[in-house]
């Protein structure tokens, strides 16, 4: 890939980031309050919570509650944990309807909506083919293995049903079908964390899990000028993790970045990575990084994966139909592309 032109801090007004280059550390107005930061590993990535609180013991307690909430979601949604609700669904939903929690129902329903919105580019049943890859070990399926599993990649074969006595079930109508919420669950977990902090009256915070971040409020007031400060979020350079390709000032917003550098191996000049085109069962080509900015992390997360699969033209066309969401795409040549909302504000 040719050298990516590095951009200075962008001045898009709604903008903040994924690799958390929070460069501004001026204290908000209240004298005794302070920023409290807590990091932990969850959902296969590094997560962090940063919040502004009067009392450090309260801040600690709230950050820990966010961690526990994210751990709860991991225990339910992980395909790697045998006892998770998701693993149970994958084991049994073809042979019988499986009872699911209201939360799982809501996430599956939302995932199916993204499938409809993207004409199948976002498809949680990609995992029927996706599980044949092992990026750490450099393993990919043969053409014939892919051909065998592809009929099971179709989110329309996921059937959610209401039970007469209340509650819902999920059923798969294709043998060999597997689902994976890796394209949406981290964003949901970040939203849940923000919801929890808001419920406790927190007005300024940022939560991130890997490429998914959401900011509540802003970074406070500049002590000398009295100006309100944004969070500054860096989108990493797709081929050099020590560099930012973009730095974005953002407040009260979410941002998710999907990249072909997260889980991958290179072989014979090809990159095999974790974002899969449902029609082919192969890694998406054409773009190397997609960032989506908007109000909710769950939507930014699903849309970043979706736009990655769709590519520049179709991806931007889709985002331009979704109110309040914008996209920045870095293509395989290192060129930047913006959705109409951002291009207009540049
Ligand atoms: P993200 O972390 O948001 O970039 O999304 C990548 C993750 O989404 C992958 O690790 C998979 O778990 C999942 N995924 C990959 N391809 C698809 C797809 N076509 N539709 C939905 N989820 C996907
Ligand atoms: Mg995503």
PDB file of N, CA and C in Angstrom, residues 39 154 211 223 270 277 287 309 322:
ATOM      1  N   UNK A  39      -8.499   0.256  33.145  1.00  0.00           N
ATOM      2  CA  UNK A  39      -8.410  -0.583  31.928  1.00  0.00           C
ATOM      3  C   UNK A  39      -8.449  -2.059  32.299  1.00  0.00           C
ATOM      4  N   UNK A 154     -26.609 -17.299   5.773  1.00  0.00           N
ATOM      5  CA  UNK A 154     -27.759 -16.503   5.345  1.00  0.00           C
ATOM      6  C   UNK A 154     -28.597 -16.171   6.570  1.00  0.00           C
ATOM      7  N   UNK A 211     -11.764  -1.313  19.021  1.00  0.00           N
ATOM      8  CA  UNK A 211     -12.051  -0.238  18.071  1.00  0.00           C
ATOM      9  C   UNK A 211     -13.357   0.508  18.313  1.00  0.00           C
ATOM     10  N   UNK A 223      -8.878  25.801  31.428  1.00  0.00           N
ATOM     11  CA  UNK A 223      -8.796  26.639  32.632  1.00  0.00           C
ATOM     12  C   UNK A 223      -8.540  28.118  32.331  1.00  0.00           C
ATOM     13  N   UNK A 270      -1.486 -12.071  -0.138  1.00  0.00           N
ATOM     14  CA  UNK A 270      -2.886 -11.829   0.200  1.00  0.00           C
ATOM     15  C   UNK A 270      -3.056 -11.701   1.700  1.00  0.00           C
ATOM     16  N   UNK A 277     -16.886 -11.542   3.616  1.00  0.00           N
ATOM     17  CA  UNK A 277     -17.976 -11.269   2.680  1.00  0.00           C
ATOM     18  C   UNK A 277     -18.919 -12.475   2.722  1.00  0.00           C
ATOM     19  N   UNK A 287     -10.847  -2.147   0.912  1.00  0.00           N
ATOM     20  CA  UNK A 287     -10.607  -1.109   1.921  1.00  0.00           C
ATOM     21  C   UNK A 287      -9.804  -1.722   3.056  1.00  0.00           C
ATOM     22  N   UNK A 309     -17.334  -4.442   4.422  1.00  0.00           N
ATOM     23  CA  UNK A 309     -17.707  -5.483   3.444  1.00  0.00           C
ATOM     24  C   UNK A 309     -18.159  -4.837   2.135  1.00  0.00           C
ATOM     25  N   UNK A 322     -28.300   6.845   6.162  1.00  0.00           N
ATOM     26  CA  UNK A 322     -28.538   6.634   7.593  1.00  0.00           C
ATOM     27  C   UNK A 322     -28.339   7.962   8.330  1.00  0.00           C
TER      28      UNK A 322
END
